[in-house]
């Protein structure tokens, strides 16, 4: 029986190798994918067109003015546009929940989704139809995936893998665990996808070229080496299991953010460890085991050898990032449609997920005043005159300048009790005249900053009392306020006046009960792009960082043994990852000026020297490697911040909120990897690799 199965498998395998069979299977795949995805795409883009139309019609609709659509929704639960009738489903019989106290539609985006819910055919997944870009991306990916399996010769293994995965899924369903079903299906699909892309990469690298030939052997080595296989298998097994750790009782926004953070963070950490071990091993082991003798004796330049090794490790990383990215992205789209809390709270939760997380937003902070040179000099001189003559040193003057600047900035972020302070947000021209929903995010401190207490505040926009919004907030907790883009003025600005409604008790005295917020805790965010493209850019930045780590490991292995090369490269990796935190610590690290050191006090001299050395080493690390940690696409995706393609203003700005892809290419691929490659070549070309000792 076993021999018959083996013979059958071999016959089928030979059959799939025939060109005619492959062409017939390709036509069949295209026909099936077309029949499945074309209706999906047509329905998805049709819903997107209806969604925009309904949002335009609902703009400004209010019961207070007896607007047609608002009254119709309240009385009948329907809305008629261009002769087409749209009916609410979730709010049927409870249409009063659609409106807030002022008669305006509470959550327009959620209402539109409810109006369109019955227009999705039952066989179409809602999470897929809601996003046209996602539908298009998945259609192209699945079609290309199946065609690649046919022409690479893996159709038969795919069928067997699918059958085994389906059996495991059915067992999970019998056990009654939907999450386990998804995890098991994910493990099977991810494993086969990795094998498929690896075979495709080997086919792409099988060209008569020295660099490609070396890269080809590295990709094959990664599939055989136990060092790399441990991390690859670990990633393929753990990624589908991450959703099992999500609490279904948590708000949807937290679940989505937690999944993005864990999955992408885990992907990068495991890929980085695999990259450093593989890049160090592929060079160090060939030198140790004398395999390199057979290479350098051939017409293969050492530069091409190093470049081929780097290209091979980068190709393995590209496969891993692609597999992990597709898995993460697909489950995010599924997760966004999971059940939420009933009522208005659940509606707001869904809206916040779509507007604050699964989007690409720009963040704008209010414009604050700055002291002129004359004002700064006057304030510093006034304080210096109060000091005794012996204390009026240059270092003390610099400290006072910093204190004055810090106090001036802090005072602008204070709203006294019972008063109102206006703040101007500029640079919003890109959102002017659009249908986007903006988010005003704030985190206030007041009194003891006890997060178990609540206080009242008010927001007024553009000095218009009709726009006043009263809110309750808990100190130290982040809160959001959804705003329409119609508040943006023609010059691209919005004035937001914050009113402190707290009335402090008389025994606290004047000045008590003021609202204070830290820098960055009061900002306005607006959508400028889609999550899909933002996700691709984030994955690309991660791959560029891994490319640098690959070149770093190869460079270390050219002159160090495998253990020492790993230790050295991991040290640089950790220092780069901690760069932003180290930069923040340096701002608070105090080193006395030379003029302040009492050279007769040996203890003080030793302390000064010790601090100076630490400060110098840390400063060099921050200067050289801070960009590695500053480019953090995971944090940007979790917060829904835009990752632009090209933004030169962020290249030399350590406080930039938006890091662009071109800057990552420049830093990681051109400068850092280039320096590592040149250094490795300079060492490698002078290293004597074949010293014959008379033995072995």
XYZ file of C-alpha atoms in Angstrom:
696
model
C 0.000 0.000 0.000
C 2.805 2.354 0.921
C 4.680 1.649 -2.317
C 1.524 2.260 -4.351
C 1.020 5.633 -2.688
C 4.629 6.554 -3.381
C 4.273 5.510 -7.033
C 1.028 7.485 -7.346
C 2.706 10.541 -5.871
C 5.609 10.247 -8.305
C 3.283 9.902 -11.284
C 1.288 12.941 -10.248
C 4.506 14.837 -9.633
C 5.742 13.994 -13.122
C 2.366 14.976 -14.526
C 2.498 18.452 -12.974
C 5.930 18.997 -14.548
C 4.466 18.927 -18.066
C 4.044 22.343 -19.660
C 0.603 21.571 -21.048
C -0.678 20.549 -17.618
C 0.741 23.702 -16.061
C -0.909 25.892 -18.684
C -4.252 24.134 -18.181
C -3.986 24.483 -14.400
C -3.069 28.166 -14.754
C -6.138 28.804 -16.903
C -8.268 26.972 -14.341
C -6.819 29.050 -11.474
C -7.391 32.303 -13.359
C -10.985 31.295 -14.098
C -11.721 30.351 -10.478
C -10.035 33.455 -9.065
C -11.827 35.633 -11.586
C -15.206 34.133 -10.725
C -14.516 34.642 -7.025
C -12.710 37.959 -6.838
C -14.309 39.994 -9.641
C -17.719 40.088 -7.875
C -15.907 40.850 -4.619
C -14.054 43.763 -6.197
C -17.138 45.145 -7.933
C -19.156 44.968 -4.714
C -16.320 46.430 -2.650
C -15.735 49.430 -4.914
C -19.486 49.939 -5.254
C -19.838 50.061 -1.475
C -16.956 52.522 -1.259
C -18.711 54.805 -3.755
C -21.973 54.556 -1.794
C -20.107 55.199 1.445
C -18.676 58.474 0.168
C -22.043 59.505 -1.251
C -23.828 58.880 2.063
C -21.172 60.745 4.036
C -21.623 63.759 1.756
C -25.399 63.616 2.180
C -25.169 63.309 5.986
C -22.759 66.211 6.372
C -24.393 68.953 8.450
C -27.676 67.041 8.913
C -29.333 67.900 12.246
C -32.748 67.517 13.845
C -32.538 71.056 15.162
C -32.895 72.423 11.610
C -35.369 69.675 10.575
C -33.037 68.492 7.812
C -34.592 65.940 5.457
C -32.247 63.010 6.034
C -32.061 63.531 9.801
C -35.859 63.591 10.174
C -36.280 60.594 7.870
C -33.745 58.550 9.823
C -35.438 59.385 13.119
C -38.997 58.705 11.959
C -38.611 55.798 9.533
C -35.032 54.571 9.934
C -34.479 55.067 6.212
C -32.626 57.484 3.983
C -33.358 58.111 0.293
C -30.580 59.293 -2.027
C -30.939 59.486 -5.829
C -34.025 57.281 -5.686
C -32.268 54.569 -3.673
C -33.534 53.712 -0.196
C -31.027 52.843 2.528
C -32.321 51.353 5.784
C -30.683 50.998 9.177
C -30.354 47.476 10.549
C -28.742 47.610 13.977
C -30.697 50.719 15.058
C -34.082 49.547 13.773
C -36.574 50.634 16.434
C -33.947 52.680 18.301
C -33.244 55.494 15.872
C -33.018 58.034 18.702
C -29.602 56.570 19.507
C -28.337 57.936 16.191
C -28.380 61.527 17.456
C -26.584 63.361 20.234
C -28.056 65.945 22.602
C -27.736 68.743 20.036
C -29.650 66.784 17.388
C -26.589 66.055 15.254
C -25.727 62.561 14.043
C -23.529 61.098 16.773
C -21.288 58.794 14.714
C -21.775 59.354 10.946
C -19.200 56.757 9.889
C -20.816 53.982 11.894
C -24.291 54.981 10.664
C -23.123 54.719 7.052
C -21.749 51.218 7.666
C -25.085 50.242 9.207
C -27.003 51.616 6.204
C -24.841 49.556 3.838
C -24.799 46.356 5.879
C -27.695 44.644 4.093
C -26.164 45.367 0.673
C -23.345 42.857 1.180
C -24.205 39.362 -0.141
C -24.263 36.706 2.566
C -21.396 34.710 1.025
C -19.001 37.686 1.014
C -16.881 38.317 4.159
C -17.750 41.754 5.539
C -14.163 42.426 6.627
C -12.991 41.895 3.062
C -15.689 43.839 1.219
C -15.410 46.903 3.469
C -11.888 47.708 2.236
C -11.463 47.872 -1.575
C -7.681 48.163 -1.301
C -7.564 45.055 0.870
C -9.792 43.157 -1.542
C -7.599 44.092 -4.501
C -4.392 43.231 -2.634
C -5.732 39.859 -1.527
C -7.027 39.060 -5.019
C -3.655 39.695 -6.632
C -1.757 37.898 -3.843
C -3.878 34.731 -3.907
C -3.806 34.511 -7.704
C -0.033 35.037 -7.852
C 0.444 32.572 -4.979
C -1.431 29.798 -6.787
C 0.265 30.462 -10.131
C 3.674 30.394 -8.460
C 2.846 27.061 -6.807
C 1.932 25.621 -10.217
C 5.012 26.823 -12.097
C 7.469 26.108 -9.286
C 6.198 22.532 -9.113
C 4.650 22.636 -5.648
C 0.995 22.163 -6.519
C 0.923 18.582 -5.259
C 2.640 19.430 -1.926
C 0.175 22.309 -1.597
C -2.796 19.971 -1.995
C -1.375 17.621 0.645
C -0.612 20.525 2.992
C -4.103 21.931 2.498
C -5.638 18.529 3.231
C -3.617 18.133 6.429
C -4.408 21.675 7.523
C -8.111 21.175 6.797
C -8.125 18.041 8.946
C -6.532 19.945 11.843
C -9.035 22.791 11.375
C -11.963 20.363 11.506
C -10.604 18.877 14.729
C -10.307 22.382 16.195
C -13.872 23.117 15.147
C -15.031 19.906 16.791
C -13.322 21.128 19.967
C -15.347 24.343 19.668
C -12.441 26.821 19.465
C -12.639 29.369 16.648
C -9.339 30.969 17.684
C -7.594 27.585 17.548
C -9.046 27.017 14.072
C -7.503 30.263 12.853
C -4.178 29.468 14.526
C -3.935 25.984 13.000
C -4.917 27.252 9.553
C -2.367 30.053 9.872
C 0.466 27.687 10.789
C -0.201 25.473 7.780
C -0.544 28.315 5.290
C 2.453 30.245 6.608
C 4.702 27.192 6.499
C 3.787 26.371 2.924
C 4.042 30.023 1.886
C 7.574 30.194 3.281
C 8.564 27.073 1.331
C 6.907 28.426 -1.817
C 8.620 31.817 -1.631
C 11.957 30.164 -0.842
C 11.689 28.037 -3.975
C 10.687 31.092 -5.954
C 13.649 33.051 -4.594
C 16.034 30.216 -5.493
C 14.652 30.226 -9.025
C 15.127 34.004 -9.253
C 18.739 33.743 -8.049
C 19.688 30.853 -10.361
C 21.339 33.054 -12.967
C 24.932 32.865 -14.286
C 26.271 35.624 -12.058
C 28.877 35.478 -9.282
C 26.924 37.575 -6.771
C 23.651 35.747 -7.444
C 25.396 32.374 -7.189
C 26.731 33.189 -3.719
C 23.312 34.517 -2.671
C 21.714 31.314 -3.998
C 23.886 29.178 -1.708
C 23.045 31.381 1.305
C 19.296 30.922 0.755
C 19.799 27.146 0.526
C 22.004 27.274 3.618
C 19.268 29.091 5.566
C 16.853 26.249 4.786
C 19.351 23.623 6.025
C 21.167 25.326 8.881
C 19.803 24.559 12.337
C 20.727 28.071 13.508
C 18.393 29.810 11.075
C 15.742 27.075 11.037
C 15.156 27.455 14.777
C 14.163 31.109 14.374
C 12.216 30.546 11.149
C 10.136 27.735 12.662
C 9.675 29.754 15.858
C 8.272 32.676 13.859
C 5.988 30.514 11.720
C 4.577 28.793 14.814
C 4.184 31.757 17.163
C 2.646 34.323 14.792
C -0.681 32.459 14.354
C -0.826 31.843 18.119
C -0.682 35.537 19.095
C -4.473 36.069 18.692
C -5.068 33.413 21.362
C -3.675 35.857 23.926
C -6.172 38.626 23.110
C -8.972 39.218 25.604
C -12.327 39.375 23.742
C -13.711 41.535 26.563
C -11.240 44.337 25.829
C -12.300 47.211 23.546
C -11.700 46.463 19.884
C -9.203 49.298 19.607
C -6.970 47.808 22.312
C -7.186 44.345 20.767
C -6.128 45.625 17.352
C -3.309 47.742 18.772
C -2.082 44.889 20.951
C -2.055 42.479 18.029
C -0.179 44.913 15.775
C 2.395 45.629 18.463
C 2.989 41.997 19.391
C 3.005 40.524 15.897
C 5.226 43.108 14.229
C 7.483 43.443 17.267
C 7.908 39.671 17.471
C 8.551 39.458 13.733
C 11.346 42.010 13.898
C 13.018 40.570 17.017
C 13.041 36.984 15.712
C 14.114 38.089 12.225
C 16.892 40.259 13.674
C 18.254 37.392 15.783
C 18.108 35.030 12.807
C 19.822 37.630 10.617
C 22.750 38.185 12.966
C 23.319 34.479 13.610
C 23.012 33.539 9.930
C 25.182 36.392 8.619
C 27.918 35.672 11.164
C 27.744 31.905 10.601
C 27.742 31.934 6.801
C 31.159 33.658 6.696
C 32.791 32.560 9.960
C 32.039 28.849 9.479
C 33.349 28.828 5.912
C 36.614 30.351 7.143
C 36.806 27.995 10.133
C 36.000 24.857 8.128
C 38.307 25.937 5.244
C 35.452 25.801 2.754
C 36.434 29.272 1.664
C 39.617 27.847 0.148
C 37.522 26.414 -2.684
C 35.931 29.812 -3.290
C 38.854 32.236 -3.176
C 40.855 29.931 -5.442
C 38.206 30.440 -8.119
C 37.764 33.636 -10.185
C 35.456 35.075 -7.520
C 36.418 38.477 -6.162
C 36.196 38.948 -2.430
C 33.956 41.975 -2.912
C 31.462 39.906 -4.915
C 31.678 37.203 -2.255
C 30.715 39.638 0.515
C 28.019 41.280 -1.589
C 26.554 37.883 -2.488
C 26.465 36.828 1.158
C 24.633 40.037 2.052
C 22.172 39.642 -0.810
C 21.403 36.076 0.260
C 20.650 37.019 3.874
C 18.594 39.993 2.663
C 16.614 37.635 0.400
C 15.827 35.324 3.335
C 14.693 38.342 5.344
C 12.489 39.494 2.477
C 10.766 36.106 2.483
C 10.229 36.216 6.253
C 8.939 39.795 6.218
C 6.563 38.996 3.354
C 5.147 35.903 5.057
C 4.784 37.621 8.433
C 3.381 40.783 6.850
C 0.673 38.986 4.890
C -0.292 36.968 7.967
C -0.456 40.014 10.229
C -2.320 42.154 7.715
C -4.933 39.492 6.972
C -5.738 38.890 10.623
C -5.936 42.637 11.308
C -8.635 42.930 8.662
C -10.490 40.012 10.219
C -10.075 41.377 13.746
C -11.613 44.731 12.861
C -14.994 43.075 12.224
C -15.184 41.092 15.469
C -18.040 41.938 17.890
C -17.900 45.079 20.017
C -19.827 46.319 23.039
C -23.495 47.167 22.349
C -24.745 50.733 22.131
C -22.999 54.008 21.423
C -19.817 52.864 23.184
C -19.373 50.047 20.697
C -20.013 52.422 17.798
C -17.326 54.797 19.022
C -14.974 51.854 19.473
C -15.377 50.843 15.817
C -14.961 54.432 14.629
C -11.794 54.867 16.684
C -10.334 51.677 15.214
C -10.970 52.882 11.670
C -9.938 56.500 12.255
C -7.209 56.238 14.899
C -5.499 52.892 14.273
C -6.211 51.466 10.822
C -5.377 54.668 9.015
C -2.421 56.854 8.084
C -2.634 60.141 9.959
C -0.507 63.187 10.393
C -0.081 64.627 13.849
C -0.065 68.378 14.495
C 0.733 70.039 17.808
C -0.349 73.584 18.687
C 1.953 76.436 17.795
C 3.635 77.846 20.893
C 5.344 81.199 21.304
C 9.118 81.397 21.673
C 11.236 83.961 23.456
C 13.175 86.407 21.333
C 16.892 86.887 21.938
C 16.249 90.182 23.724
C 13.539 88.690 25.961
C 15.744 85.746 26.856
C 18.708 87.990 27.648
C 16.583 90.256 29.832
C 15.157 87.379 31.889
C 18.520 85.681 32.314
C 20.255 88.924 33.333
C 17.534 89.604 35.876
C 18.149 86.240 37.558
C 21.917 86.481 37.318
C 21.922 89.799 39.182
C 20.241 88.096 42.133
C 23.173 85.707 42.536
C 26.353 86.449 44.517
C 29.354 87.397 42.332
C 31.155 84.081 42.864
C 28.087 82.166 41.544
C 27.795 84.189 38.325
C 29.644 81.646 36.186
C 29.167 80.740 32.543
C 27.843 77.299 33.432
C 25.294 78.824 35.810
C 24.168 81.231 33.097
C 23.588 78.317 30.715
C 21.550 76.519 33.374
C 19.412 79.618 33.925
C 18.807 79.937 30.171
C 17.540 76.368 30.089
C 15.344 76.983 33.157
C 13.842 80.125 31.619
C 13.112 78.358 28.350
C 11.569 75.371 30.122
C 9.401 77.551 32.380
C 8.217 79.672 29.456
C 7.205 76.571 27.504
C 5.510 74.982 30.522
C 3.472 78.091 31.344
C 1.904 77.975 27.885
C 0.591 74.486 28.654
C -1.275 75.579 31.800
C -4.974 76.551 31.871
C -5.855 78.107 35.256
C -9.091 77.097 36.961
C -12.129 78.903 35.577
C -10.220 80.373 32.621
C -9.907 79.686 28.899
C -6.713 79.508 26.837
C -6.698 79.357 23.012
C -4.297 77.184 21.009
C -3.665 77.468 17.274
C -3.125 74.384 15.099
C -1.495 75.113 11.741
C -0.619 73.084 8.653
C -4.015 71.426 8.159
C -4.444 72.506 4.548
C -4.244 68.905 3.275
C -7.464 68.040 5.142
C -9.348 71.221 4.196
C -12.546 70.505 2.264
C -12.325 66.719 2.744
C -14.732 64.296 4.421
C -12.120 63.020 6.866
C -12.741 62.740 10.589
C -10.072 64.389 12.723
C -9.088 63.311 16.218
C -8.220 65.720 19.011
C -6.160 63.746 21.513
C -5.517 65.163 24.968
C -4.089 63.952 28.273
C -4.465 66.426 31.122
C -3.037 66.657 34.635
C -4.850 68.430 37.458
C -4.625 68.507 41.251
C -3.228 65.151 42.456
C -3.604 63.647 38.963
C -5.651 60.799 40.378
C -6.928 58.741 37.455
C -9.878 57.554 39.556
C -11.305 61.097 39.676
C -13.100 62.979 36.894
C -13.067 66.679 36.037
C -14.939 68.840 33.543
C -13.531 70.847 30.666
C -14.817 72.532 27.519
C -13.528 72.962 23.976
C -14.559 75.760 21.630
C -13.405 75.958 18.019
C -12.587 79.024 15.943
C -14.114 81.345 18.558
C -17.608 80.064 17.697
C -19.786 79.401 20.803
C -22.019 77.038 18.790
C -19.106 74.605 18.469
C -18.562 74.288 22.223
C -18.122 70.704 23.419
C -18.262 69.842 27.127
C -16.282 66.801 28.228
C -15.355 64.906 31.381
C -11.840 63.551 31.689
C -9.695 61.534 34.075
C -6.206 62.904 34.812
C -3.234 61.064 33.248
C -5.623 59.174 30.913
C -5.665 59.775 27.159
C -8.977 60.953 25.713
C -10.089 61.701 22.173
C -12.610 64.041 20.602
C -13.824 63.380 17.050
C -14.027 66.487 14.865
C -15.136 67.168 11.319
C -12.832 68.657 8.707
C -15.366 71.465 8.214
C -13.775 73.175 11.230
C -10.601 73.830 9.240
C -10.393 77.413 8.004
C -9.244 78.412 4.531
C -5.712 79.134 5.756
C -5.418 75.555 7.055
C -5.715 76.425 10.746
C -8.018 75.633 13.657
C -8.164 77.584 16.892
C -9.023 75.371 19.855
C -9.911 77.138 23.093
C -9.630 74.942 26.190
C -11.763 75.904 29.177
C -10.978 74.667 32.667
C -14.375 74.157 34.350
C -12.929 73.162 37.716
C -13.807 75.355 40.705
C -11.211 74.757 43.445
C -12.250 74.983 47.110
C -11.402 78.271 48.829
C -8.979 76.678 51.277
C -6.639 75.688 48.421
C -5.826 79.303 47.669
C -5.281 81.066 44.330
C -3.602 79.216 41.496
C -4.873 75.776 42.497
C -6.746 73.490 40.125
C -4.961 74.425 36.913
C -4.912 72.022 33.968
C -1.456 71.096 32.723
C -0.391 68.892 29.818
C 3.027 67.627 28.770
C 4.564 68.324 25.396
C 2.982 65.954 22.890
C -0.096 65.246 25.037
C -2.322 67.707 23.169
C -2.437 67.175 19.430
C -4.713 67.060 16.417
C -4.551 64.149 13.984
C -6.109 63.847 10.546
C -6.110 61.122 7.912
C -3.940 61.582 4.819
C -3.687 58.012 3.518
C -4.770 54.388 3.818
C -3.629 51.762 6.276
C -2.755 49.274 3.528
C -0.041 51.433 1.953
C 1.163 52.517 5.386
C 1.544 48.878 6.413
C 3.622 48.096 3.324
C 5.928 51.037 4.067
C 6.331 49.850 7.667
C 7.329 46.365 6.498
C 9.781 47.909 4.035
C 11.500 49.923 6.778
C 11.787 46.777 8.901
C 13.421 44.973 5.985
C 15.878 47.840 5.450
C 16.902 47.668 9.117
C 17.439 43.923 8.745
C 19.576 44.557 5.657
C 21.924 46.655 7.774
C 22.070 43.952 10.459
C 22.959 41.407 7.766
C 25.862 43.528 6.540
C 26.936 44.172 10.132
C 27.107 40.446 10.922
C 29.029 39.694 7.725
C 31.511 42.492 8.437
C 32.117 41.221 11.983
C 32.641 37.654 10.755
C 35.409 38.715 8.363
C 37.845 39.276 11.249
C 36.219 37.627 14.286
C 35.282 34.074 15.180
C 31.601 33.141 15.213
C 30.944 33.614 18.968
C 32.824 36.917 19.147
C 31.222 38.188 15.931
C 27.762 37.395 17.341
C 28.579 39.120 20.636
C 29.909 42.226 18.881
C 27.024 42.518 16.403
C 24.362 41.878 19.067
C 25.923 44.612 21.218
C 25.586 47.109 18.368
C 22.039 45.907 17.707
C 21.021 46.444 21.336
C 22.752 49.833 21.509
C 20.937 50.976 18.373
C 17.578 49.746 19.655
C 18.074 51.620 22.936
C 19.334 54.770 21.190
C 16.217 56.948 21.729
C 15.985 55.974 25.408
C 19.690 56.648 25.862
C 19.257 60.062 24.242
C 16.501 60.921 26.720
C 18.677 59.783 29.628
C 21.575 61.939 28.428
C 19.395 65.037 28.663
C 19.119 64.485 32.422
C 22.686 63.254 32.951
C 24.749 65.979 34.594
C 28.504 66.333 34.089
C 30.140 69.235 35.985
C 31.993 71.822 33.932
C 35.773 71.886 34.238
C 35.572 75.257 35.989
C 33.368 73.719 38.679
C 35.757 70.873 39.553
C 37.816 71.217 42.720
C 41.061 69.617 41.551
C 42.286 69.339 45.128
C 39.400 66.968 45.917
C 40.462 63.548 44.575
C 36.974 62.051 44.975
C 35.395 64.872 42.996
C 38.007 64.506 40.247
C 37.391 60.748 39.976
C 33.620 61.322 39.897
C 34.010 63.972 37.183
C 36.265 61.716 35.102
C 33.887 58.772 35.510
C 30.864 60.834 34.459
C 32.750 62.386 31.543
C 33.740 58.984 30.153
C 30.186 57.646 30.482
C 28.751 60.767 28.878
C 31.270 60.618 26.027
C 30.679 56.946 25.230
C 26.900 57.332 25.442
C 26.991 60.449 23.258
C 28.967 58.631 20.565
C 26.503 55.727 20.615
C 23.531 58.077 20.361
C 25.131 60.058 17.551
C 26.048 56.948 15.586
C 23.107 54.609 16.220
C 20.143 56.696 17.378
C 18.481 56.456 13.963
C 18.151 52.667 14.321
C 15.760 53.017 17.242
C 14.200 56.249 15.981
C 12.872 54.438 12.891
C 10.142 52.538 14.735
C 7.394 51.535 12.281
C 5.681 49.433 14.948
C 4.864 52.461 17.096
C 3.693 54.399 14.049
C 1.298 51.625 13.007
C -0.080 51.198 16.532
C -0.823 54.932 16.721
C -2.065 55.121 13.130
C 0.613 57.654 12.156
C 1.647 58.272 8.568
C 4.899 56.720 7.317
C 5.712 58.886 4.268
C 7.748 57.836 1.260
C 9.802 61.028 1.131
C 10.137 63.675 3.821
C 13.618 65.287 3.924
C 12.745 67.409 6.968
C 12.902 64.276 9.148
C 16.401 63.187 8.139
C 18.350 65.375 10.553
C 15.590 66.109 13.068
C 15.890 63.839 16.105
C 12.394 64.860 17.282
C 10.637 64.215 13.962
C 7.336 62.345 14.361
C 7.196 61.002 10.808
C 10.143 58.921 9.517
C 10.132 58.381 5.760
C 11.093 55.331 3.705
C 13.642 57.194 1.575
C 15.434 58.305 4.730
C 15.585 54.665 5.855
C 17.073 53.694 2.489
C 19.642 56.467 2.817
C 20.603 55.636 6.410
C 20.432 51.842 6.569
C 21.086 50.757 2.988
C 23.417 53.415 1.587
C 25.357 54.889 4.517
C 25.464 52.264 7.277
C 25.503 49.156 5.069
C 27.924 50.891 2.712
C 30.339 51.694 5.540
C 30.092 48.123 6.850
C 30.673 46.677 3.357
C 33.720 48.856 2.664
C 35.161 48.050 6.099
C 34.564 44.326 5.611
C 36.203 44.391 2.179
C 39.219 46.331 3.497
C 39.761 43.660 6.176
C 38.868 40.667 4.021
C 41.168 41.507 1.121
C 44.184 41.644 3.463
C 43.308 38.550 5.468
C 45.380 35.447 4.793
C 42.744 32.742 4.463
C 44.765 29.736 3.284
C 47.761 29.289 5.560
C 48.772 25.631 5.201
C 50.147 24.222 8.446
C 51.154 20.836 7.068
C 48.241 19.002 8.687
C 44.607 18.559 7.796
